[in-house]
mmCIF file of C-alpha atoms in Angstrom:
data_model
loop_
_atom_site.group_PDB
_atom_site.id
_atom_site.type_symbol
_atom_site.label_atom_id
_atom_site.label_comp_id
_atom_site.label_asym_id
_atom_site.label_seq_id
_atom_site.Cartn_x
_atom_site.Cartn_y
_atom_site.Cartn_z
ATOM 1 C CA UNK A 127 -23.493 3.359 -30.733
ATOM 2 C CA UNK A 128 -20.883 1.527 -28.494
ATOM 3 C CA UNK A 129 -18.473 4.044 -27.049
ATOM 4 C CA UNK A 130 -14.655 3.140 -28.196
ATOM 5 C CA UNK A 131 -12.183 2.481 -25.514
ATOM 6 C CA UNK A 132 -9.769 5.306 -25.292
ATOM 7 C CA UNK A 133 -6.229 5.277 -25.832
ATOM 8 C CA UNK A 134 -4.344 4.823 -22.097
ATOM 9 C CA UNK A 135 -1.274 6.613 -23.662
ATOM 10 C CA UNK A 136 -3.353 9.714 -24.739
ATOM 11 C CA UNK A 137 -6.020 9.967 -21.970
ATOM 12 C CA UNK A 138 -4.301 8.798 -18.427
ATOM 13 C CA UNK A 139 -5.047 11.323 -15.890
ATOM 14 C CA UNK A 140 -1.508 11.993 -15.392
ATOM 15 C CA UNK A 141 -0.286 12.336 -19.193
ATOM 16 C CA UNK A 142 2.419 14.609 -19.379
ATOM 17 C CA UNK A 143 3.487 14.711 -15.920
ATOM 18 C CA UNK A 144 7.380 13.657 -15.586
ATOM 19 C CA UNK A 145 8.452 12.128 -12.014
ATOM 20 C CA UNK A 146 11.965 11.436 -10.818
ATOM 21 C CA UNK A 147 11.809 8.708 -8.374
ATOM 22 C CA UNK A 148 14.671 8.286 -5.976
ATOM 23 C CA UNK A 149 12.632 6.479 -3.380
ATOM 24 C CA UNK A 150 13.505 3.025 -1.600
ATOM 25 C CA UNK A 151 10.665 0.839 -0.448
ATOM 26 C CA UNK A 152 9.236 3.598 1.869
ATOM 27 C CA UNK A 153 7.516 5.348 -1.087
ATOM 28 C CA UNK A 154 8.079 3.313 -4.086
ATOM 29 C CA UNK A 155 4.437 2.553 -4.018
ATOM 30 C CA UNK A 156 3.798 6.203 -4.517
ATOM 31 C CA UNK A 157 5.766 6.475 -7.586
ATOM 32 C CA UNK A 158 3.889 3.272 -8.890
ATOM 33 C CA UNK A 159 0.632 4.510 -8.670
ATOM 34 C CA UNK A 160 1.522 7.683 -10.370
ATOM 35 C CA UNK A 161 3.126 5.371 -13.215
ATOM 36 C CA UNK A 162 -0.012 3.237 -13.174
ATOM 37 C CA UNK A 163 -1.905 6.625 -13.581
ATOM 38 C CA UNK A 164 -0.124 7.746 -16.707
ATOM 39 C CA UNK A 165 2.856 9.715 -15.149
ATOM 40 C CA UNK A 166 6.170 9.037 -16.924
ATOM 41 C CA UNK A 167 8.317 7.952 -13.914
ATOM 42 C CA UNK A 168 12.041 7.456 -14.066
ATOM 43 C CA UNK A 169 13.659 5.191 -11.179
ATOM 44 C CA UNK A 170 17.071 6.538 -10.483
ATOM 45 C CA UNK A 171 19.366 3.833 -8.855
ATOM 46 C CA UNK A 172 22.994 3.881 -7.734
ATOM 47 C CA UNK A 173 25.221 1.766 -9.941
ATOM 48 C CA UNK A 174 26.453 -1.528 -8.674
ATOM 49 C CA UNK A 175 25.794 -3.054 -5.494
ATOM 50 C CA UNK A 176 23.244 -0.825 -4.090
ATOM 51 C CA UNK A 177 20.938 -1.390 -6.917
ATOM 52 C CA UNK A 178 21.091 -4.981 -6.086
ATOM 53 C CA UNK A 179 19.795 -4.828 -2.510
ATOM 54 C CA UNK A 180 16.840 -7.071 -1.180
ATOM 55 C CA UNK A 181 17.761 -9.932 -3.313
ATOM 56 C CA UNK A 182 15.588 -12.875 -2.575
ATOM 57 C CA UNK A 183 15.513 -16.654 -3.305
ATOM 58 C CA UNK A 184 13.210 -16.109 -6.002
ATOM 59 C CA UNK A 185 16.092 -14.342 -7.928
ATOM 60 C CA UNK A 186 18.876 -16.725 -6.783
ATOM 61 C CA UNK A 187 19.497 -18.267 -10.083
ATOM 62 C CA UNK A 188 19.102 -14.895 -12.191
ATOM 63 C CA UNK A 189 21.430 -12.383 -10.299
ATOM 64 C CA UNK A 190 21.219 -9.999 -13.355
ATOM 65 C CA UNK A 191 17.743 -9.579 -12.402
ATOM 66 C CA UNK A 192 18.637 -8.643 -8.864
ATOM 67 C CA UNK A 193 15.182 -7.751 -7.513
ATOM 68 C CA UNK A 194 12.892 -8.828 -4.445
ATOM 69 C CA UNK A 195 9.308 -9.543 -5.228
ATOM 70 C CA UNK A 196 8.468 -6.436 -3.415
ATOM 71 C CA UNK A 197 10.609 -4.686 -6.148
ATOM 72 C CA UNK A 198 8.725 -5.936 -9.031
ATOM 73 C CA UNK A 199 5.354 -5.324 -7.483
ATOM 74 C CA UNK A 200 6.150 -1.563 -6.435
ATOM 75 C CA UNK A 201 7.891 -0.590 -9.475
ATOM 76 C CA UNK A 202 5.457 -1.326 -12.368
ATOM 77 C CA UNK A 203 5.158 1.093 -15.541
ATOM 78 C CA UNK A 204 8.577 2.793 -14.387
ATOM 79 C CA UNK A 205 11.822 3.657 -16.651
ATOM 80 C CA UNK A 206 14.884 2.556 -15.014
ATOM 81 C CA UNK A 207 18.459 4.482 -15.055
ATOM 82 C CA UNK A 208 21.489 4.047 -12.960
ATOM 83 C CA UNK A 209 23.053 7.345 -11.624
ATOM 84 C CA UNK A 210 25.437 8.393 -8.611
ATOM 85 C CA UNK A 211 24.333 11.635 -7.346
ATOM 86 C CA UNK A 212 27.081 11.917 -5.054
ATOM 87 C CA UNK A 213 29.406 12.431 -8.095
ATOM 88 C CA UNK A 214 29.574 15.686 -9.737
ATOM 89 C CA UNK A 215 29.059 14.301 -13.095
ATOM 90 C CA UNK A 216 26.204 12.335 -11.895
ATOM 91 C CA UNK A 217 24.384 15.463 -10.520
ATOM 92 C CA UNK A 218 24.672 17.476 -13.724
ATOM 93 C CA UNK A 219 22.973 14.681 -15.341
ATOM 94 C CA UNK A 220 20.432 14.363 -12.601
ATOM 95 C CA UNK A 221 19.627 18.681 -12.908
ATOM 96 C CA UNK A 222 19.688 18.142 -16.535
ATOM 97 C CA UNK A 223 16.683 15.496 -16.002
ATOM 98 C CA UNK A 224 15.065 17.768 -13.335
ATOM 99 C CA UNK A 225 14.612 20.948 -16.070
ATOM 100 C CA UNK A 226 11.724 18.555 -17.468
ATOM 101 C CA UNK A 227 10.705 16.955 -14.296
ATOM 102 C CA UNK A 228 7.270 17.862 -12.313
ATOM 103 C CA UNK A 229 7.964 15.781 -9.313
ATOM 104 C CA UNK A 230 10.819 14.462 -7.250
ATOM 105 C CA UNK A 231 10.065 11.628 -4.686
ATOM 106 C CA UNK A 232 12.839 10.865 -2.277
ATOM 107 C CA UNK A 233 13.338 8.876 0.860
ATOM 108 C CA UNK A 234 16.916 9.836 2.203
ATOM 109 C CA UNK A 235 17.831 10.798 5.618
ATOM 110 C CA UNK A 236 16.721 14.543 6.243
ATOM 111 C CA UNK A 237 19.449 16.895 5.051
ATOM 112 C CA UNK A 238 20.967 14.058 2.590
ATOM 113 C CA UNK A 239 20.004 16.384 -0.668
ATOM 114 C CA UNK A 240 21.279 19.451 0.920
ATOM 115 C CA UNK A 241 24.734 17.556 1.722
ATOM 116 C CA UNK A 242 24.927 16.363 -2.081
ATOM 117 C CA UNK A 243 24.203 19.652 -3.534
ATOM 118 C CA UNK A 244 20.511 19.160 -4.453
ATOM 119 C CA UNK A 245 18.761 20.980 -1.709
ATOM 120 C CA UNK A 246 15.200 22.187 -2.714
ATOM 121 C CA UNK A 247 16.531 25.908 -3.054
ATOM 122 C CA UNK A 248 19.074 24.569 -5.752
ATOM 123 C CA UNK A 249 16.341 22.317 -7.435
ATOM 124 C CA UNK A 250 13.694 25.457 -7.354
ATOM 125 C CA UNK A 251 16.561 27.420 -9.191
ATOM 126 C CA UNK A 252 16.858 24.910 -11.883
ATOM 127 C CA UNK A 253 13.151 24.316 -11.594
ATOM 128 C CA UNK A 254 10.894 26.666 -10.120
ATOM 129 C CA UNK A 255 8.022 24.317 -10.545
ATOM 130 C CA UNK A 256 9.348 21.432 -9.235
ATOM 131 C CA UNK A 257 7.438 19.432 -6.652
ATOM 132 C CA UNK A 258 9.583 17.591 -4.135
ATOM 133 C CA UNK A 259 7.962 14.802 -1.991
ATOM 134 C CA UNK A 260 10.176 13.862 1.159
ATOM 135 C CA UNK A 261 8.948 10.466 2.806
ATOM 136 C CA UNK A 262 11.145 9.696 5.930
ATOM 137 C CA UNK A 263 10.602 7.731 9.125
ATOM 138 C CA UNK A 264 9.841 10.962 11.370
ATOM 139 C CA UNK A 265 9.815 13.797 8.853
ATOM 140 C CA UNK A 266 12.415 16.495 8.307
ATOM 141 C CA UNK A 267 12.207 18.290 11.754
ATOM 142 C CA UNK A 268 11.591 17.526 15.367
ATOM 143 C CA UNK A 269 14.172 15.734 17.892
ATOM 144 C CA UNK A 270 13.923 12.237 16.206
ATOM 145 C CA UNK A 271 14.124 13.271 12.593
ATOM 146 C CA UNK A 272 17.658 11.799 12.095
ATOM 147 C CA UNK A 273 16.602 8.403 13.527
ATOM 148 C CA UNK A 274 16.424 5.432 11.254
ATOM 149 C CA UNK A 275 12.992 3.775 10.647
ATOM 150 C CA UNK A 276 11.634 1.086 8.958
ATOM 151 C CA UNK A 277 7.925 -0.577 8.426
ATOM 152 C CA UNK A 278 8.326 -2.314 11.886
ATOM 153 C CA UNK A 279 9.442 0.937 13.686
ATOM 154 C CA UNK A 280 6.407 3.044 12.235
ATOM 155 C CA UNK A 281 3.756 0.544 13.265
ATOM 156 C CA UNK A 282 5.407 0.713 16.625
ATOM 157 C CA UNK A 283 5.975 4.374 17.046
ATOM 158 C CA UNK A 284 3.018 5.421 15.185
ATOM 159 C CA UNK A 285 0.477 3.489 17.663
ATOM 160 C CA UNK A 286 -0.386 0.632 15.347
ATOM 161 C CA UNK A 287 1.186 -2.023 16.934
ATOM 162 C CA UNK A 288 -0.074 -1.360 20.521
ATOM 163 C CA UNK A 289 -3.739 -2.133 19.686
ATOM 164 C CA UNK A 290 -3.095 -5.109 17.336
ATOM 165 C CA UNK A 291 -2.966 -8.587 18.460
ATOM 166 C CA UNK A 292 -4.708 -10.727 21.409
ATOM 167 C CA UNK A 293 -4.856 -9.039 25.001
ATOM 168 C CA UNK A 294 -3.272 -11.631 26.656
ATOM 169 C CA UNK A 295 -0.152 -11.648 24.229
ATOM 170 C CA UNK A 296 2.339 -8.842 23.356
ATOM 171 C CA UNK A 297 1.594 -6.397 20.529
ATOM 172 C CA UNK A 298 1.454 -7.584 16.775
ATOM 173 C CA UNK A 299 2.724 -6.032 13.582
ATOM 174 C CA UNK A 300 0.306 -5.957 10.524
ATOM 175 C CA UNK A 301 0.960 -8.285 7.994
ATOM 176 C CA UNK A 302 3.145 -6.696 5.171
ATOM 177 C CA UNK A 303 4.823 -3.275 4.818
ATOM 178 C CA UNK A 304 1.534 -1.221 5.764
ATOM 179 C CA UNK A 305 3.732 1.688 7.132
ATOM 180 C CA UNK A 306 5.169 2.144 3.659
ATOM 181 C CA UNK A 307 1.682 2.170 1.872
ATOM 182 C CA UNK A 308 0.228 4.252 4.286
ATOM 183 C CA UNK A 309 2.826 6.984 3.764
ATOM 184 C CA UNK A 310 2.676 6.225 -0.190
ATOM 185 C CA UNK A 311 -0.990 6.853 -0.133
ATOM 186 C CA UNK A 312 -0.528 10.242 1.992
ATOM 187 C CA UNK A 313 2.309 11.234 -0.561
ATOM 188 C CA UNK A 314 0.179 10.668 -3.951
ATOM 189 C CA UNK A 315 -2.695 12.608 -2.236
ATOM 190 C CA UNK A 316 -0.102 15.540 -1.519
ATOM 191 C CA UNK A 317 1.299 15.461 -4.837
ATOM 192 C CA UNK A 318 -1.984 15.528 -6.758
ATOM 193 C CA UNK A 319 -2.808 18.697 -4.282
ATOM 194 C CA UNK A 320 0.373 20.345 -5.216
ATOM 195 C CA UNK A 321 0.109 19.962 -8.924
ATOM 196 C CA UNK A 322 -3.245 21.434 -8.747
ATOM 197 C CA UNK A 323 -2.032 24.103 -7.002
ATOM 198 C CA UNK A 324 0.967 24.780 -9.271
ATOM 199 C CA UNK A 325 -1.606 24.805 -12.010
ATOM 200 C CA UNK A 326 -2.827 28.069 -10.171
ATOM 201 C CA UNK A 327 0.311 29.469 -9.066
ATOM 202 C CA UNK A 328 3.032 28.404 -11.159
ATOM 203 C CA UNK A 329 4.688 27.607 -7.836
ATOM 204 C CA UNK A 330 6.180 24.234 -6.684
ATOM 205 C CA UNK A 331 6.192 22.906 -3.203
ATOM 206 C CA UNK A 332 8.152 20.911 -0.760
ATOM 207 C CA UNK A 333 6.236 18.243 0.956
ATOM 208 C CA UNK A 334 7.303 16.721 4.225
ATOM 209 C CA UNK A 335 5.681 13.162 4.891
ATOM 210 C CA UNK A 336 6.373 11.264 8.169
ATOM 211 C CA UNK A 337 5.687 7.454 8.128
ATOM 212 C CA UNK A 338 5.026 7.704 12.064
ATOM 213 C CA UNK A 339 2.528 10.521 11.303
ATOM 214 C CA UNK A 340 0.904 8.760 8.517
ATOM 215 C CA UNK A 341 0.499 5.832 10.796
ATOM 216 C CA UNK A 342 -0.846 7.612 13.634
ATOM 217 C CA UNK A 343 -3.339 9.234 11.600
ATOM 218 C CA UNK A 344 -4.982 6.176 10.728
ATOM 219 C CA UNK A 345 -5.847 5.171 14.306
ATOM 220 C CA UNK A 346 -9.450 6.375 14.026
ATOM 221 C CA UNK A 347 -11.279 5.246 17.262
ATOM 222 C CA UNK A 348 -8.127 4.795 19.317
ATOM 223 C CA UNK A 349 -7.295 8.527 19.360
ATOM 224 C CA UNK A 350 -10.777 9.429 19.402
ATOM 225 C CA UNK A 351 -11.352 7.529 22.558
ATOM 226 C CA UNK A 352 -8.341 8.906 24.225
ATOM 227 C CA UNK A 353 -9.234 12.489 22.855
ATOM 228 C CA UNK A 354 -12.802 12.422 24.151
ATOM 229 C CA UNK A 355 -12.997 9.884 27.278
ATOM 230 C CA UNK A 356 -9.038 9.716 27.801
ATOM 231 C CA UNK A 357 -9.219 5.768 27.445
ATOM 232 C CA UNK A 358 -6.513 3.864 26.144
ATOM 233 C CA UNK A 359 -7.714 1.375 23.748
ATOM 234 C CA UNK A 360 -6.733 -2.301 24.457
ATOM 235 C CA UNK A 361 -5.952 -5.104 22.143
ATOM 236 C CA UNK A 362 -9.136 -7.000 21.164
ATOM 237 C CA UNK A 363 -7.776 -10.213 19.413
ATOM 238 C CA UNK A 364 -10.370 -11.404 16.894
ATOM 239 C CA UNK A 365 -13.167 -8.877 18.432
ATOM 240 C CA UNK A 366 -13.809 -5.845 16.469
ATOM 241 C CA UNK A 367 -12.680 -2.606 18.760
ATOM 242 C CA UNK A 368 -16.614 -2.004 19.339
ATOM 243 C CA UNK A 369 -17.224 -5.789 20.075
ATOM 244 C CA UNK A 370 -19.894 -5.630 17.188
ATOM 245 C CA UNK A 371 -17.713 -7.979 15.243
ATOM 246 C CA UNK A 372 -15.685 -11.373 15.778
ATOM 247 C CA UNK A 373 -13.748 -14.129 14.022
ATOM 248 C CA UNK A 374 -15.087 -17.471 14.322
ATOM 249 C CA UNK A 375 -13.971 -20.552 13.103
ATOM 250 C CA UNK A 376 -15.942 -22.918 10.435
ATOM 251 C CA UNK A 377 -15.302 -26.447 8.764
ATOM 252 C CA UNK A 378 -13.116 -24.723 6.310
ATOM 253 C CA UNK A 379 -11.910 -21.619 7.601
ATOM 254 C CA UNK A 380 -13.002 -18.775 9.263
ATOM 255 C CA UNK A 381 -15.731 -16.138 9.202
ATOM 256 C CA UNK A 382 -16.594 -12.364 10.447
ATOM 257 C CA UNK A 383 -19.716 -12.442 12.252
ATOM 258 C CA UNK A 384 -21.841 -9.837 13.965
ATOM 259 C CA UNK A 385 -22.505 -10.712 17.635
ATOM 260 C CA UNK A 386 -25.387 -8.344 18.315
ATOM 261 C CA UNK A 387 -27.267 -7.096 15.167
ATOM 262 C CA UNK A 388 -30.574 -9.105 14.382
ATOM 263 C CA UNK A 389 -29.837 -11.196 17.705
ATOM 264 C CA UNK A 390 -33.386 -12.986 17.683
ATOM 265 C CA UNK A 391 -33.088 -13.865 14.018
ATOM 266 C CA UNK A 392 -29.437 -15.162 14.796
ATOM 267 C CA UNK A 393 -30.248 -17.264 17.940
ATOM 268 C CA UNK A 394 -33.263 -18.579 16.134
ATOM 269 C CA UNK A 395 -31.315 -19.719 13.183
ATOM 270 C CA UNK A 396 -29.096 -21.385 15.528
ATOM 271 C CA UNK A 397 -32.123 -23.030 17.788
ATOM 272 C CA UNK A 398 -33.359 -24.315 14.414
ATOM 273 C CA UNK A 399 -30.195 -26.708 14.216
ATOM 274 C CA UNK A 400 -30.333 -27.498 17.896
ATOM 275 C CA UNK A 401 -27.449 -25.258 18.822
ATOM 276 C CA UNK A 402 -28.456 -22.093 20.718
ATOM 277 C CA UNK A 403 -27.849 -23.889 24.051
ATOM 278 C CA UNK A 404 -29.191 -21.307 26.508
ATOM 279 C CA UNK A 405 -29.111 -18.145 24.288
ATOM 280 C CA UNK A 406 -32.867 -18.454 23.721
ATOM 281 C CA UNK A 407 -33.466 -17.553 27.330
ATOM 282 C CA UNK A 408 -35.016 -14.113 27.920
ATOM 283 C CA UNK A 409 -32.109 -12.768 29.781
ATOM 284 C CA UNK A 410 -29.828 -12.946 26.626
ATOM 285 C CA UNK A 411 -32.213 -10.112 25.229
ATOM 286 C CA UNK A 412 -30.642 -7.594 27.312
ATOM 287 C CA UNK A 413 -27.540 -6.133 25.139
ATOM 288 C CA UNK A 414 -25.816 -5.215 28.478
ATOM 289 C CA UNK A 415 -26.058 -8.726 29.764
ATOM 290 C CA UNK A 416 -24.784 -9.999 26.634
ATOM 291 C CA UNK A 417 -21.594 -7.957 26.616
ATOM 292 C CA UNK A 418 -20.999 -8.831 30.187
ATOM 293 C CA UNK A 419 -21.073 -12.504 29.211
ATOM 294 C CA UNK A 420 -19.401 -12.059 25.968
ATOM 295 C CA UNK A 421 -17.093 -14.831 26.153
ATOM 296 C CA UNK A 422 -19.934 -17.424 26.479
ATOM 297 C CA UNK A 423 -21.780 -15.992 23.529
ATOM 298 C CA UNK A 424 -18.832 -16.294 21.501
ATOM 299 C CA UNK A 425 -18.138 -19.892 22.338
ATOM 300 C CA UNK A 426 -21.795 -20.905 21.502
ATOM 301 C CA UNK A 427 -21.640 -19.050 18.429
ATOM 302 C CA UNK A 428 -18.247 -20.887 17.717
ATOM 303 C CA UNK A 429 -19.545 -24.359 18.325
ATOM 304 C CA UNK A 430 -22.466 -23.454 15.879
ATOM 305 C CA UNK A 431 -20.473 -21.973 12.928
ATOM 306 C CA UNK A 432 -17.871 -24.976 13.335
ATOM 307 C CA UNK A 433 -20.624 -27.027 11.720
ATOM 308 C CA UNK A 434 -20.720 -25.067 8.727
ATOM 309 C CA UNK A 435 -18.662 -24.179 5.782
ATOM 310 C CA UNK A 436 -17.960 -20.546 4.991
ATOM 311 C CA UNK A 437 -19.690 -20.559 1.626
ATOM 312 C CA UNK A 438 -22.942 -21.597 3.601
ATOM 313 C CA UNK A 439 -22.991 -19.136 6.258
ATOM 314 C CA UNK A 440 -21.972 -16.519 3.972
ATOM 315 C CA UNK A 441 -24.954 -17.205 1.376
ATOM 316 C CA UNK A 442 -27.483 -17.726 4.056
ATOM 317 C CA UNK A 443 -26.159 -14.432 5.882
ATOM 318 C CA UNK A 444 -26.368 -12.450 2.720
ATOM 319 C CA UNK A 445 -30.134 -13.428 2.243
ATOM 320 C CA UNK A 446 -30.939 -12.469 5.842
ATOM 321 C CA UNK A 447 -29.202 -9.283 5.656
ATOM 322 C CA UNK A 448 -26.354 -9.975 7.782
ATOM 323 C CA UNK A 449 -23.203 -8.294 7.241
ATOM 324 C CA UNK A 450 -20.945 -11.410 7.586
ATOM 325 C CA UNK A 451 -18.179 -12.434 5.325
ATOM 326 C CA UNK A 452 -15.337 -15.072 5.057
ATOM 327 C CA UNK A 453 -12.013 -14.635 5.801
ATOM 328 C CA UNK A 454 -10.276 -15.369 2.290
ATOM 329 C CA UNK A 455 -6.665 -16.632 1.512
ATOM 330 C CA UNK A 456 -4.891 -15.003 -1.031
ATOM 331 C CA UNK A 457 -5.848 -17.958 -3.143
ATOM 332 C CA UNK A 458 -9.316 -17.400 -2.266
ATOM 333 C CA UNK A 459 -9.214 -13.732 -3.092
ATOM 334 C CA UNK A 460 -7.643 -14.380 -6.344
ATOM 335 C CA UNK A 461 -10.386 -16.779 -7.343
ATOM 336 C CA UNK A 462 -13.033 -14.395 -6.339
ATOM 337 C CA UNK A 463 -15.882 -14.419 -9.162
ATOM 338 C CA UNK A 464 -16.488 -10.867 -8.349
ATOM 339 C CA UNK A 465 -12.869 -9.680 -8.951
ATOM 340 C CA UNK A 466 -12.784 -11.702 -11.985
ATOM 341 C CA UNK A 467 -16.048 -10.085 -13.445
ATOM 342 C CA UNK A 468 -14.339 -6.774 -12.678
ATOM 343 C CA UNK A 469 -11.176 -7.747 -14.486
ATOM 344 C CA UNK A 470 -9.249 -6.879 -11.451
ATOM 345 C CA UNK A 471 -6.384 -9.248 -12.501
ATOM 346 C CA UNK A 472 -4.212 -8.275 -15.356
ATOM 347 C CA UNK A 473 -0.751 -9.607 -16.294
ATOM 348 C CA UNK A 474 3.074 -8.249 -16.498
ATOM 349 C CA UNK A 475 5.782 -9.773 -18.399
ATOM 350 C CA UNK A 476 7.961 -11.956 -16.319
ATOM 351 C CA UNK A 477 11.480 -10.973 -17.545
ATOM 352 C CA UNK A 478 13.293 -14.347 -17.046
ATOM 353 C CA UNK A 479 11.585 -16.066 -19.809
ATOM 354 C CA UNK A 480 9.166 -13.291 -21.482
ATOM 355 C CA UNK A 481 6.281 -14.881 -19.972
ATOM 356 C CA UNK A 482 3.250 -13.141 -18.614
ATOM 357 C CA UNK A 483 1.987 -13.773 -15.111
ATOM 358 C CA UNK A 484 -0.884 -12.503 -13.050
ATOM 359 C CA UNK A 485 -0.863 -9.050 -11.740
ATOM 360 C CA UNK A 486 -3.304 -6.701 -9.835
ATOM 361 C CA UNK A 487 -4.516 -3.979 -12.119
ATOM 362 C CA UNK A 488 -5.476 -0.535 -10.186
ATOM 363 C CA UNK A 489 -8.449 -0.682 -7.467
ATOM 364 C CA UNK A 490 -10.589 1.866 -9.241
ATOM 365 C CA UNK A 491 -12.178 2.523 -12.764
ATOM 366 C CA UNK A 492 -12.905 5.783 -14.726
ATOM 367 C CA UNK A 493 -16.178 5.984 -16.533
ATOM 368 C CA UNK A 494 -14.304 7.677 -19.641
ATOM 369 C CA UNK A 495 -10.833 6.925 -19.455
ATOM 370 C CA UNK A 496 -8.873 3.617 -20.033
ATOM 371 C CA UNK A 497 -5.913 3.208 -17.323
ATOM 372 C CA UNK A 498 -2.733 1.707 -18.308
ATOM 373 C CA UNK A 499 -2.202 -2.094 -17.930
ATOM 374 C CA UNK A 500 0.627 -3.153 -15.716
ATOM 375 C CA UNK A 501 4.077 -2.897 -17.190
ATOM 376 C CA UNK A 502 7.164 -4.851 -15.423
ATOM 377 C CA UNK A 503 9.267 -3.079 -13.340
ATOM 378 C CA UNK A 504 12.788 -2.164 -15.266
ATOM 379 C CA UNK A 505 15.756 -4.105 -14.925
ATOM 380 C CA UNK A 506 18.907 -2.305 -13.336
ATOM 381 C CA UNK A 507 19.774 0.448 -15.899
ATOM 382 C CA UNK A 508 17.378 -0.691 -18.543
ATOM 383 C CA UNK A 509 16.681 2.650 -19.972
ATOM 384 C CA UNK A 510 20.213 3.972 -19.662
ATOM 385 C CA UNK A 511 20.635 4.206 -23.360
ATOM 386 C CA UNK A 512 17.238 5.561 -23.892
ATOM 387 C CA UNK A 513 17.069 8.387 -21.671
ATOM 388 C CA UNK A 514 20.838 9.238 -21.362
ATOM 389 C CA UNK A 515 21.676 8.955 -24.901
ATOM 390 C CA UNK A 516 18.199 9.326 -26.664
ATOM 391 C CA UNK A 517 16.805 12.259 -24.614
ATOM 392 C CA UNK A 518 19.919 14.041 -23.156
ATOM 393 C CA UNK A 519 22.182 13.561 -26.053
ATOM 394 C CA UNK A 520 25.301 11.924 -24.776
ATOM 395 C CA UNK A 521 27.620 9.926 -26.789
ATOM 396 C CA UNK A 522 29.014 6.663 -26.857
ATOM 397 C CA UNK A 523 32.393 7.814 -25.610
ATOM 398 C CA UNK A 524 30.637 9.592 -22.861
ATOM 399 C CA UNK A 525 28.628 6.826 -21.648
ATOM 400 C CA UNK A 526 31.697 4.561 -21.569
ATOM 401 C CA UNK A 527 33.633 7.455 -19.605
ATOM 402 C CA UNK A 528 30.709 7.757 -17.280
ATOM 403 C CA UNK A 529 30.470 4.212 -16.719
ATOM 404 C CA UNK A 530 34.360 3.787 -15.917
ATOM 405 C CA UNK A 531 34.032 6.334 -13.155
ATOM 406 C CA UNK A 532 31.023 4.620 -11.805
ATOM 407 C CA UNK A 533 28.554 7.536 -12.466
ATOM 408 C CA UNK A 534 26.116 5.568 -14.383
#
């Protein structure tokens, strides 16, 4: 008998968990993952202009959509309301929502929630089991806690940029907003652990997450080398940190190859095509010698790989158990037969015309649970009526009054 697919709405891992999302781009990916795992996430945005920040040219002809591409990616499966928590009426509504919430995620400057009357002690009086996750540039304490931050600053001050790039050039920043995603992943793990602890104790938790620390915690060999050998790692360009891997050019792109594993097999392969040059000499069998003359090895390997396509080298290297891989473009990734076979790409509704566009699913599977498909990010205040009237019971007159006062 075939197993029937489970209903995501009934079996999602975080079904029944309610999240209030006050986060900007620093932690939107955190609440996105919780929503995709089945939590009911209500994204709370300021009314008016602040909710329209980060407008990009993609939306220039649809100002009512007022969203960047990043926003549409990081806010799938969420509900959206507008609410000004700096106004008394806004705070009162927010606290009513808080009574039913399990998690609150925020990215304000340290002390801001306390200033507006929503500090953790106040939140705990309303909801003793609330889990407050605060993601900031430098954490809630310390001499730099009040400093402004962004992805670029976190990458710089977390030590990531120093070891990224070519040794002859200034440091580089990794593509995208990796500091935000790293901090968001740390936040998700912290929240899940806090939920587990609350199940045992009944108590909530305040979680303090620093983007700088989140980045610094991922530096792996850089920190180990410094702690153990007192060596400050240098930028290696296209070389892996231990010089085992290198990126080389092919006819149609680039390839990640190993330089020293299966050395004799590699140079024999190159020699069979008449392109090993002097690497067949016995002196090159000494790994220490190869390390000393690494630039020459790379030049010879580059000249050989440039005569092949990435597909040719990948298929042959796999047969010979070489851990090689093509450097794929986003187009290559999305057309990957492996990702297609696993159903990695889903689709979401495009709000301008109602059509569906490709969108990545979650990068993991459960054997007995069906995860939610991506649902598009909310429009500004899209669920005001559903939540404020349908769930909190506000009347039409109250809604009109709140809107006139700029509360929603």
